[in-house]
Structures are given as structure tokens and as C-alpha cells.
PDB file of C-alpha atoms in Angstrom:
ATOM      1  CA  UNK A   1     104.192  85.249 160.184  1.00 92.00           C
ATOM      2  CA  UNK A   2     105.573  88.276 159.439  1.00 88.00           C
ATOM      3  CA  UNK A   3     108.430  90.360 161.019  1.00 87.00           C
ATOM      4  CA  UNK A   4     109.293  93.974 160.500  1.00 84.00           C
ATOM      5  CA  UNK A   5     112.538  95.371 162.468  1.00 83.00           C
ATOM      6  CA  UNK A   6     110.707  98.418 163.762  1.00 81.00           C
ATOM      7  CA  UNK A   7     106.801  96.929 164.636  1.00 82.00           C
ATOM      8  CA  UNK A   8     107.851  92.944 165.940  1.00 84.00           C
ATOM      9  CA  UNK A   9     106.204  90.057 164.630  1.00 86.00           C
ATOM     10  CA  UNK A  10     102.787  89.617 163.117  1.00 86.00           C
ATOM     11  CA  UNK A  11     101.174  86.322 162.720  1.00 91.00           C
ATOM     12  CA  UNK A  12      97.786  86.676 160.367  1.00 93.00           C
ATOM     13  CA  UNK A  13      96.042  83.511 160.350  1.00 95.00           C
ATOM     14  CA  UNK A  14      93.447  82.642 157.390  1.00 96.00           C
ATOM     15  CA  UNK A  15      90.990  79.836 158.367  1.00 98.00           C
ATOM     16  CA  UNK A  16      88.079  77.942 155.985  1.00 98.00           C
ATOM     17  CA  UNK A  17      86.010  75.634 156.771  1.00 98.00           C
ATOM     18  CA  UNK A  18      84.207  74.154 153.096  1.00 98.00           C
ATOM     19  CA  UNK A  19      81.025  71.693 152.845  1.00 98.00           C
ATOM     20  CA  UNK A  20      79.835  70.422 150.113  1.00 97.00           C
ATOM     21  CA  UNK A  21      76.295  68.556 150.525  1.00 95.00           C
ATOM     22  CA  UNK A  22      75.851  68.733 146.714  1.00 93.00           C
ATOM     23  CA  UNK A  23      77.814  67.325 144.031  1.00 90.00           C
ATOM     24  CA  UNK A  24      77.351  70.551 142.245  1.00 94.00           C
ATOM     25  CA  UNK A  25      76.883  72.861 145.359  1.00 97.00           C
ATOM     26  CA  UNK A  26      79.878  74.186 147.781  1.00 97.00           C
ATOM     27  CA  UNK A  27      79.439  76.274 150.797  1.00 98.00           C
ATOM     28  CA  UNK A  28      82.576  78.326 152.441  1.00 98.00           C
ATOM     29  CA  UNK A  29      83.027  79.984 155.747  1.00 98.00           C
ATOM     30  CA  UNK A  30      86.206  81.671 156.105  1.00 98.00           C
ATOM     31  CA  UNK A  31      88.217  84.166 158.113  1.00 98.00           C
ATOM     32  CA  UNK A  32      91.499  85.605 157.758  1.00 97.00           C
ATOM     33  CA  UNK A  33      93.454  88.591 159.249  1.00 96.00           C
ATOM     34  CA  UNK A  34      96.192  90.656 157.358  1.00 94.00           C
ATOM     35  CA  UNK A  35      98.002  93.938 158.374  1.00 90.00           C
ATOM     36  CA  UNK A  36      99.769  96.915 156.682  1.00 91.00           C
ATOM     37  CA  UNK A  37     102.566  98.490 157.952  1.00 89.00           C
ATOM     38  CA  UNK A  38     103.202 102.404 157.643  1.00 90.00           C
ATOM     39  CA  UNK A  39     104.854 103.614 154.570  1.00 89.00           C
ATOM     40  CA  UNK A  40     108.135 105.779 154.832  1.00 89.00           C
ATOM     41  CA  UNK A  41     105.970 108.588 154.033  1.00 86.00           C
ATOM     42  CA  UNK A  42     103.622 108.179 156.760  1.00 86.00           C
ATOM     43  CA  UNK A  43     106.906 107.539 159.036  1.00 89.00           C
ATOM     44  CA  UNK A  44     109.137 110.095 158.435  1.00 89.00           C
ATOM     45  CA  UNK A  45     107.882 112.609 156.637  1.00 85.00           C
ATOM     46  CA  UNK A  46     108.458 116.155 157.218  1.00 83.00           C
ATOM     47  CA  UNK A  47     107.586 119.590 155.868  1.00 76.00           C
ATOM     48  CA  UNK A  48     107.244 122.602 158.025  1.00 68.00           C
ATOM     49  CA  UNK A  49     105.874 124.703 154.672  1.00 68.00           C
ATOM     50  CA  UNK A  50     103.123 122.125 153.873  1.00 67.00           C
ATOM     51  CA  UNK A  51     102.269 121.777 157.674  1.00 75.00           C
ATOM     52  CA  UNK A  52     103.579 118.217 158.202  1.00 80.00           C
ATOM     53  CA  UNK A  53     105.198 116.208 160.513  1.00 83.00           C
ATOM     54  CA  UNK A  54     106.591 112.881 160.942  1.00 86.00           C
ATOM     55  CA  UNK A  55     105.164 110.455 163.227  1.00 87.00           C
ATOM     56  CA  UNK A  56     108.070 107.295 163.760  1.00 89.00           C
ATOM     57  CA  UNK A  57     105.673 105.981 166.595  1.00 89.00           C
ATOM     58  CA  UNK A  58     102.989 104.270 164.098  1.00 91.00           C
ATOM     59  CA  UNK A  59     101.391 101.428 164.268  1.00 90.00           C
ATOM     60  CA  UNK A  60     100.656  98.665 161.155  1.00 92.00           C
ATOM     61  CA  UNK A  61      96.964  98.773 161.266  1.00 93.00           C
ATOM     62  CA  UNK A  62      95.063  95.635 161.148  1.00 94.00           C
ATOM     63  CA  UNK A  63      91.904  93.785 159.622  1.00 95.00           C
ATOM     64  CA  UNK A  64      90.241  91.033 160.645  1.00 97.00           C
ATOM     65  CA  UNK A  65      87.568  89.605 157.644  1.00 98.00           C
ATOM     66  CA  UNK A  66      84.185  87.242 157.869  1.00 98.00           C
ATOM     67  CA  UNK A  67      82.770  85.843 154.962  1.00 98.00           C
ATOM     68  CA  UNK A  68      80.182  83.296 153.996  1.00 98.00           C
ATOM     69  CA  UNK A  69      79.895  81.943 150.680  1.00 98.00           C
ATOM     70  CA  UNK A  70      77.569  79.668 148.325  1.00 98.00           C
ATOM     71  CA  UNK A  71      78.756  78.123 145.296  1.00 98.00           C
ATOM     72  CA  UNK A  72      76.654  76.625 142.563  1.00 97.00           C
ATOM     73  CA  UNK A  73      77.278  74.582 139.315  1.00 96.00           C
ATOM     74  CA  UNK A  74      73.962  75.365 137.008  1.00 93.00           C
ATOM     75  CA  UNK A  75      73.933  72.601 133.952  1.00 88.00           C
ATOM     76  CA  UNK A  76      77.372  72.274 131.895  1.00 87.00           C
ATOM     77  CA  UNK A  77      78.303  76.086 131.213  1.00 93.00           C
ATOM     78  CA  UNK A  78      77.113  78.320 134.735  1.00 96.00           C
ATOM     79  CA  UNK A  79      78.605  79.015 137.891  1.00 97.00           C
ATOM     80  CA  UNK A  80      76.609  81.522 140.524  1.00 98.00           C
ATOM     81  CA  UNK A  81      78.535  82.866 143.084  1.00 98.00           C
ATOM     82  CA  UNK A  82      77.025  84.326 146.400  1.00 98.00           C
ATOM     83  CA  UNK A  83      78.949  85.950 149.477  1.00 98.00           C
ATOM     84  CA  UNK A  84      78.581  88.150 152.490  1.00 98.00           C
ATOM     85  CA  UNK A  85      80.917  89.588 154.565  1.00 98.00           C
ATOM     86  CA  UNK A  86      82.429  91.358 157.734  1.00 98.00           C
ATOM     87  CA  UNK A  87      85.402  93.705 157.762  1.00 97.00           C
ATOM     88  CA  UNK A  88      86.718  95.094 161.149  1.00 96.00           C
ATOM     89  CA  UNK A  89      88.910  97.366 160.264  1.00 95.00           C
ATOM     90  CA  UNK A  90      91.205  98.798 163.540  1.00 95.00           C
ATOM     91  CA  UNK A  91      94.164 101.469 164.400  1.00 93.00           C
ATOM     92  CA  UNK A  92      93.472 103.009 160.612  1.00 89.00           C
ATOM     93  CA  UNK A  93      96.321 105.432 160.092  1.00 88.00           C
ATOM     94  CA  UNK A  94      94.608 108.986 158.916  1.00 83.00           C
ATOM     95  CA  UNK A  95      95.909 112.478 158.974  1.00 80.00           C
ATOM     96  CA  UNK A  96      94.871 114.730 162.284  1.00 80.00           C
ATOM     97  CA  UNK A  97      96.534 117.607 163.832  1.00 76.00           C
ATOM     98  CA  UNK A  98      99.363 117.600 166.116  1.00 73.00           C
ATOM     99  CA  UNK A  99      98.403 117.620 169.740  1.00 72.00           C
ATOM    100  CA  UNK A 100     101.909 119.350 170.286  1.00 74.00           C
ATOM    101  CA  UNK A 101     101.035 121.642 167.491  1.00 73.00           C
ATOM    102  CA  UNK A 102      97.896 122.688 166.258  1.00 70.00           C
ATOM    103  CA  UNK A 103      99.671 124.490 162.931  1.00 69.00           C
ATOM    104  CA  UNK A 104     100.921 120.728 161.774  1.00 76.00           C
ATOM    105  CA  UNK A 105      99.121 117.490 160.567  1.00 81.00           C
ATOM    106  CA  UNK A 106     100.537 114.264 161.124  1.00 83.00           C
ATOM    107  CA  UNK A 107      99.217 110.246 160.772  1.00 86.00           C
ATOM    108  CA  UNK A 108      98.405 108.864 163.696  1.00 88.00           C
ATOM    109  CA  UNK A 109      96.388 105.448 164.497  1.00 90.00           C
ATOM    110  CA  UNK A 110      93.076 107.106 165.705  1.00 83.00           C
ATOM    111  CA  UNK A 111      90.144 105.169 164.009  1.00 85.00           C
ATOM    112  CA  UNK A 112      88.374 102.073 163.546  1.00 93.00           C
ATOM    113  CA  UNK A 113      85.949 100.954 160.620  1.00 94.00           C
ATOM    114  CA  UNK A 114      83.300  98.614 159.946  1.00 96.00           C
ATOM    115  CA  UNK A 115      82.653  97.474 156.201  1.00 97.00           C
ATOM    116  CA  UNK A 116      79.274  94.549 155.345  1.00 97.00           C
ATOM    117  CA  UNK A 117      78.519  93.548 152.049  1.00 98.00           C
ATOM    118  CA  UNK A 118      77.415  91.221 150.033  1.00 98.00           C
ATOM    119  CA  UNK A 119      78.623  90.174 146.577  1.00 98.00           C
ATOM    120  CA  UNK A 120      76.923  88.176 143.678  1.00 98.00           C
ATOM    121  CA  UNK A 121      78.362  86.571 140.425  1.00 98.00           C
ATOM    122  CA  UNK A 122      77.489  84.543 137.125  1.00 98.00           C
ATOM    123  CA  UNK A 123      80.170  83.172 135.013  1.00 98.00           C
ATOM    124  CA  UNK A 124      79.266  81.284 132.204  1.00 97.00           C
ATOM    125  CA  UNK A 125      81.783  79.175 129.735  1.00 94.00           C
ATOM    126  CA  UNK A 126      81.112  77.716 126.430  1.00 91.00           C
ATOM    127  CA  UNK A 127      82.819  75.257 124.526  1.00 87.00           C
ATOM    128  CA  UNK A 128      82.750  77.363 121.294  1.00 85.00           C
ATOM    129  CA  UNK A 129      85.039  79.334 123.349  1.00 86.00           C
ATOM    130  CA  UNK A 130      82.783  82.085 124.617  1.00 93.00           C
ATOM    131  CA  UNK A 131      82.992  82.993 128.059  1.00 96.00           C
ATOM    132  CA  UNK A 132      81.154  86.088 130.114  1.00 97.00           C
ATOM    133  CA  UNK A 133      80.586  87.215 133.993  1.00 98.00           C
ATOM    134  CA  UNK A 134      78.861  89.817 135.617  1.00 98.00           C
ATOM    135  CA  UNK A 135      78.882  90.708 138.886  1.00 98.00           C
ATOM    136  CA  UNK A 136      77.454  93.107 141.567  1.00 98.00           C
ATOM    137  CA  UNK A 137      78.827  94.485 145.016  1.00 98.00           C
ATOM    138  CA  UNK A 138      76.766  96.322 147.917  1.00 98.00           C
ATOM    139  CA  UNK A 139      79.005  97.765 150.516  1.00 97.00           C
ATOM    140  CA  UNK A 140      78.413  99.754 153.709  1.00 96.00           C
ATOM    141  CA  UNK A 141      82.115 101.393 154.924  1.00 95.00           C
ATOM    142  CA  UNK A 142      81.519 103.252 158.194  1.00 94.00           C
ATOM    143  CA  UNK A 143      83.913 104.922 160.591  1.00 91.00           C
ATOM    144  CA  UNK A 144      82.949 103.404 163.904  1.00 92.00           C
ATOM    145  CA  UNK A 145      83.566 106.913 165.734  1.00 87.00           C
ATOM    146  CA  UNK A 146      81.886 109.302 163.520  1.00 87.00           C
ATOM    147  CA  UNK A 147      79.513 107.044 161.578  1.00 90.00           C
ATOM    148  CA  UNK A 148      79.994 108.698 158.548  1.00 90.00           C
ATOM    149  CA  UNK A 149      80.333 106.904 155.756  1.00 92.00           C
ATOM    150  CA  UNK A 150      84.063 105.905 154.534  1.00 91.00           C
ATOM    151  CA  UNK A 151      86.636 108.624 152.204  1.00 91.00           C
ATOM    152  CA  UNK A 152      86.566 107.190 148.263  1.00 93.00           C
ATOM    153  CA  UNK A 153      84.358 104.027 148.976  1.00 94.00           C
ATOM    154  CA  UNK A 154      81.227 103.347 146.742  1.00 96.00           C
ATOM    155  CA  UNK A 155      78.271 101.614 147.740  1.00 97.00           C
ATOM    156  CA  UNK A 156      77.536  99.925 144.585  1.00 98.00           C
ATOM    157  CA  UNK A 157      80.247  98.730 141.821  1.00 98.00           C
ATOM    158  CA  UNK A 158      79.432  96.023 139.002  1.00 98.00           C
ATOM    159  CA  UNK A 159      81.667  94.595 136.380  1.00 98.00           C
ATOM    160  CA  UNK A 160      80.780  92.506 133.001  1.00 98.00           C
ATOM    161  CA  UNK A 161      82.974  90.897 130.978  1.00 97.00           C
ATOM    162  CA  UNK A 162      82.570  89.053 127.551  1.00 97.00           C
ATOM    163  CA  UNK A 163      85.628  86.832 125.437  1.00 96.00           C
ATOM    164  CA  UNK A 164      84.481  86.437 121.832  1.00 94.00           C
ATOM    165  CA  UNK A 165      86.592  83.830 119.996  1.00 92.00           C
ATOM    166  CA  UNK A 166      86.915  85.919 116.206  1.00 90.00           C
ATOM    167  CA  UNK A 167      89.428  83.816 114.361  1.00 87.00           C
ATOM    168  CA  UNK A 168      89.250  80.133 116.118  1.00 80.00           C
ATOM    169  CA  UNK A 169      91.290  80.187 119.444  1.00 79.00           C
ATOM    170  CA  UNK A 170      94.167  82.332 117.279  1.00 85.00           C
ATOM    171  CA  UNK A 171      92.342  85.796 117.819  1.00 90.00           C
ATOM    172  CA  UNK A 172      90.346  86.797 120.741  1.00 92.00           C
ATOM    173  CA  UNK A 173      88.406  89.813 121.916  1.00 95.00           C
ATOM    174  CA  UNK A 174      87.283  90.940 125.326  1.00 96.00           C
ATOM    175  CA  UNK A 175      85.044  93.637 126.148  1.00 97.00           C
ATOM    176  CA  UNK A 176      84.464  94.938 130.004  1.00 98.00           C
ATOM    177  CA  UNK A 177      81.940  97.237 131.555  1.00 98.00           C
ATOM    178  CA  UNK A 178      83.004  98.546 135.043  1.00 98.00           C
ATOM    179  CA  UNK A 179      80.626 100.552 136.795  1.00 98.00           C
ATOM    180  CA  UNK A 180      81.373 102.373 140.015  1.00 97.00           C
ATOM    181  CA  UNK A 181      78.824 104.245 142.156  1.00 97.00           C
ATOM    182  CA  UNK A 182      79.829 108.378 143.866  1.00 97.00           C
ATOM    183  CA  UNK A 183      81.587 108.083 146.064  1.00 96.00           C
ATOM    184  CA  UNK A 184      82.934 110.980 149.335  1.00 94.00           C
ATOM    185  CA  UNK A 185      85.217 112.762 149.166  1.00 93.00           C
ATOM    186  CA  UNK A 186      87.288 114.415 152.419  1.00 86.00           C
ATOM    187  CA  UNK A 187      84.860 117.524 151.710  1.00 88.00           C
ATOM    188  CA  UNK A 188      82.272 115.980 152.108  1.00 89.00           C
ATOM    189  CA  UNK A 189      81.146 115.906 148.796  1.00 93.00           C
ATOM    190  CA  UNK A 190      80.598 113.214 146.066  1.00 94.00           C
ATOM    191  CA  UNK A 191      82.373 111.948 143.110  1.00 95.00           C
ATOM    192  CA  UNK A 192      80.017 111.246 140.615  1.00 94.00           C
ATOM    193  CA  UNK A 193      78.883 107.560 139.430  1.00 96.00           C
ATOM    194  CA  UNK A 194      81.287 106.369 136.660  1.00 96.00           C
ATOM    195  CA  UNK A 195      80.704 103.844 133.767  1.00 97.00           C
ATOM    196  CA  UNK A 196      83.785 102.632 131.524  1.00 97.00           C
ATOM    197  CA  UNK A 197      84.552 100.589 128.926  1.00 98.00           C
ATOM    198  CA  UNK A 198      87.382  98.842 127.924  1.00 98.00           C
ATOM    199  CA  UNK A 199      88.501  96.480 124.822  1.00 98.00           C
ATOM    200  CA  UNK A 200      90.918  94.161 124.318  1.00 97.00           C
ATOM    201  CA  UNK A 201      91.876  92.100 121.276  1.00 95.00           C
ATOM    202  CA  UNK A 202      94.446  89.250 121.782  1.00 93.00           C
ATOM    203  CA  UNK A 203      96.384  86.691 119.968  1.00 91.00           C
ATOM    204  CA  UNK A 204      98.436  84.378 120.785  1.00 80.00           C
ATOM    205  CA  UNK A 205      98.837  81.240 118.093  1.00 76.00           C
ATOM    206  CA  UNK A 206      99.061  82.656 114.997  1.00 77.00           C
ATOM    207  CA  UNK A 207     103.007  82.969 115.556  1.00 79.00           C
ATOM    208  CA  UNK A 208     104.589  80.367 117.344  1.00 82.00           C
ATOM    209  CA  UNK A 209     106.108  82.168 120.467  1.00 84.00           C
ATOM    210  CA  UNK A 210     104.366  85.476 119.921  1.00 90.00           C
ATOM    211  CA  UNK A 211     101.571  87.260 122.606  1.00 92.00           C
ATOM    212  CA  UNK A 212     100.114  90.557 121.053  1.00 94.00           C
ATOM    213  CA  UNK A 213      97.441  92.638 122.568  1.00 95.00           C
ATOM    214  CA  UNK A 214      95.904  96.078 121.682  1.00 96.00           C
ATOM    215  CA  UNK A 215      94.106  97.512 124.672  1.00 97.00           C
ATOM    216  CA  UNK A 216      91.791 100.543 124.288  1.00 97.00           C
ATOM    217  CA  UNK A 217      90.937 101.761 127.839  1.00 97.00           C
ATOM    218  CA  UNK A 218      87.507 104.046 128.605  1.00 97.00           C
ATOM    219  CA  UNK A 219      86.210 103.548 124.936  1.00 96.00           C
ATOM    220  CA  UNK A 220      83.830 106.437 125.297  1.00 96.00           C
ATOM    221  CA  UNK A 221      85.746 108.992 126.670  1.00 96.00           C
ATOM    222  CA  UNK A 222      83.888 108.782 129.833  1.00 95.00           C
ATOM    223  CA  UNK A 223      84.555 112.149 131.741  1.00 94.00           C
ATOM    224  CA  UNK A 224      84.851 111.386 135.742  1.00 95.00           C
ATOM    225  CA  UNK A 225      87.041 112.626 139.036  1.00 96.00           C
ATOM    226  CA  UNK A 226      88.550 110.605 141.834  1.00 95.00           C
ATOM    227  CA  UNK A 227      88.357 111.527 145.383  1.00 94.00           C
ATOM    228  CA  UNK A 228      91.420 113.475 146.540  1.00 91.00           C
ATOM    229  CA  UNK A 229      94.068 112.824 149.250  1.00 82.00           C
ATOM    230  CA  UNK A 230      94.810 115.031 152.091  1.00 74.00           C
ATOM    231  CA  UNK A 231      97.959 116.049 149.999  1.00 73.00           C
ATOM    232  CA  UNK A 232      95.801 117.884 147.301  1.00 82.00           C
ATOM    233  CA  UNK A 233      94.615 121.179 147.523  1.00 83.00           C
ATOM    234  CA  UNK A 234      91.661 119.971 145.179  1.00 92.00           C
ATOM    235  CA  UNK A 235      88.936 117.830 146.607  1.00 92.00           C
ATOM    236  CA  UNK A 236      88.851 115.670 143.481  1.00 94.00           C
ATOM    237  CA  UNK A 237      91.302 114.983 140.511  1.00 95.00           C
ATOM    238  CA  UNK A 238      89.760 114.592 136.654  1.00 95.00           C
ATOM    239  CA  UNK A 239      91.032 110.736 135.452  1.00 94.00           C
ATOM    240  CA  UNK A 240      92.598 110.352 131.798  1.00 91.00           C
ATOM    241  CA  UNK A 241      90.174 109.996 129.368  1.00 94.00           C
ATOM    242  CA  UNK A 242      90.340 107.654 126.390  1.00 97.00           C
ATOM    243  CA  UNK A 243      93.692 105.836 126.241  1.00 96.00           C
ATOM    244  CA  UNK A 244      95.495 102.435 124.527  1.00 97.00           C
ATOM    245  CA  UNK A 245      98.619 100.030 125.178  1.00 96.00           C
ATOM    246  CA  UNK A 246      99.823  97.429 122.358  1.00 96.00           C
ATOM    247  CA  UNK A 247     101.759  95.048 124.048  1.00 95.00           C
ATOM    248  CA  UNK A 248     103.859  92.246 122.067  1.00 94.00           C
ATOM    249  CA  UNK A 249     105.600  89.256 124.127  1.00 93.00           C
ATOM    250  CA  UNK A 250     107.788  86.809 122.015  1.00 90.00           C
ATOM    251  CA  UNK A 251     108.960  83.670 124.212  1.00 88.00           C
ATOM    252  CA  UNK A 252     111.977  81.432 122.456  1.00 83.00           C
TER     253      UNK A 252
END
């Protein structure tokens, strides 16, 4: 239950119902609802010059999610993971012009959307101390008015991960693949597909007390835009290129 001064209360319940027939096999049916309450931004906002204006009269827009999922245990070292789902998706705050005031924008709660999908994933674990996953998304994001397909949501996306013990348990290294597919933009056009890599080397043992990482985000230098917001005068923005983050963490 949750209770904001200017929208009431909000109860959001989150409900699952789990068989297992097999000792290695699990089954899960769930749904849940959540909300999320306009920003100060979306509120109150106001510039004449940039052709905005505030809209206090809001409302928290709301979600209500379906999924199904199977669970299996394959031998000592394997776990497969497979899922669909349901999103309903209603009183989605987006930008439209003022009725009052054709010259202004402002948010208002005037769509609904409808997102199915299905998800699949294999994480395997060894005792040597190598671990990997992989997984794949399909998604179908739809306004339920217009049909077309949702602003800066991709179809396809797929992640890998592998942990490669180097030095024992002291040092560790991870490598990750993230792939996401074009996706719209408010133009109507497409942000290309985009494939990163990142690596990660870790330790945390060989002083007592001390965590150290060294991070090296998009390894390649992978060159690839971002779908815009309504704020932009650009339709897409170009995303940093290669980048890295050491990161030291001594506990007494």
C-alpha cells in the first residue's frame, strides 16, 4: 500500500501461485500490479519559450503484469528458464498539445499499451568456479490506440555472460555481450541494432578487507544512438563510446 499526499492511496497486490510436480522441475504463475506517480517535472513544469506547460491534474499511471513460467534443473551444473508474459499498461503519461492552447505541449494521461513476450534462459555453474548464462527476449510493445509499435522499445535483446576463475577464487574475470535490436524513435525512425561488450576483472581475497574491480565498458568502441525524448531537438543522441571505472572497497 502506498500513499502519496496529492494522488490517495494505492494498494498493488503481487500474487504466485508455484507447483512443482518434479523434484527438479518448478512451474510459476504470477501476477502483480505496480504504479508510478508523475515526476515534478511532468507536474509543474513550465516554459512559455520551449512551449510547455504544467499539468498538476496527473494521474500515477498503472500496470497490471501476467506471467507464466517453467523452471528446470538439467544434471548437476544447468538451469533453463522459460517465461511468457502480459503487460497492460493504462493512463501512460505522454506529451500532447494543450486543448486550451494549441502553441503549448503538456503530459497528460491519454494512452494505454499492450506489451507480450516471451523470455528464455540457460545458466550453467561449475564447481571449478566457472559460471555462464545467456538469454533471449521477444517483445511486442503496442499502443492500444494507434497500434504502432512502442517509442525506444526493441523487439529482440539477448545478454551472455561468462565468470572465469584466473587466480583460484582470489582473481576473477567476467565478460558480457548485450545485444539490443533498433528500436523507434518519436520520428518514426529507427535506432540501429547495437552489440556491446563489457569486461570486468575482480578481486576480492588477496587482501583481507579489500574489493577491487577494473571495468572496461563497450570494449570495441561500438558506435550507436539512443532514441530521443520529446525534450530534444534531435531524434536520437550518439552514446559514449569506449569507457572504464576502477573501483576499490576496503571494509575494517
Amino acid at each position: 500500500f502506498d500513499h502519496y499526499e496529492q494522488f490517495g492511496g494505492q494498494v498493488n497486490p503481487r500474487l504466485a501461485l508455484i507447483y512443482t510436480p518434479l523434484a527438479q522441475s518448478t512451474i510459476k504463475l504470477i501476477y502483480g500490479e505496480a504504479f508510478r506517480a508523475p515526476n515534478n517535472y511532468e507536474l509543474y513544469y513550465t516554459a512559455a519559450g520551449l512551449g510547455l506547460k504544467a499539468n498538476p491534474n496527473l494521474k500515477p499511471e498503472t500496470i497490471r503484469t501476467y506471467e507464466l513460467i517453467y523452471e528446470q534443473r538439467l544434471f548437476d551444473n544447468y538451469r533453463l528458464t522459460l517465461s511468457g508474459f502480459y503487460n497492460k499498461i493504462s493512463d501512460m503519461v505522454s506529451v500532447v498539445a494543450d486543448p486550451s492552447d494549441p502553441s503549448l505541449d503538456s503530459f497528460d494521461n491519454i494512452s494505454s499499451a499492450s506489451v507480450r513476450g516471451a523470455e528464455a534462459e540457460l545458466e550453467a555453474k561449475w564447481r571449478s568456479g566457472f559460471s555462464g548464462r545467456i538469454s533471449y527476449s521477444y517483445q511486442q510493445a503496442k499502443d492500444d490506440q494507434t497500434g504502432q509499435r512502442l517509442v525506444n522499445s526493441p523487439q529482440h535483446s539477448a545478454k551472455a555472460n561468462l565468470v572465469l576463475p584466473l587466480v583460484g577464487d582470489q582473481l576473477l574475470s567476467g565478460i558480457e555481450l548485450q545485444y539490443l535490436g533498433n528500436r523507434r524513435t518519436l520520428a518514426g525512425n529507427r535506432a540501429g541494432d547495437q552489440l556491446i561488450t563489457n569486461l570486468t576483472l575482480f578481486s576480492q581475497k588477496w587482501i583481507k578487507g579489500l574489493e577491487c574491480s577494473l571495468s572496461l565498458y563497450n570494449l570495441f568502441d561500438q558506435r550507436y544512438d539512443d532514441p530521443a525524448s520529446s525534450d530534444h531537438a534531435i531524434d536520437s543522441i550518439r552514446q559514449d563510446g569506449f569507457g572504464w571505472r576502477f573501483k576499490a572497497v576496503y571494509s575494517f
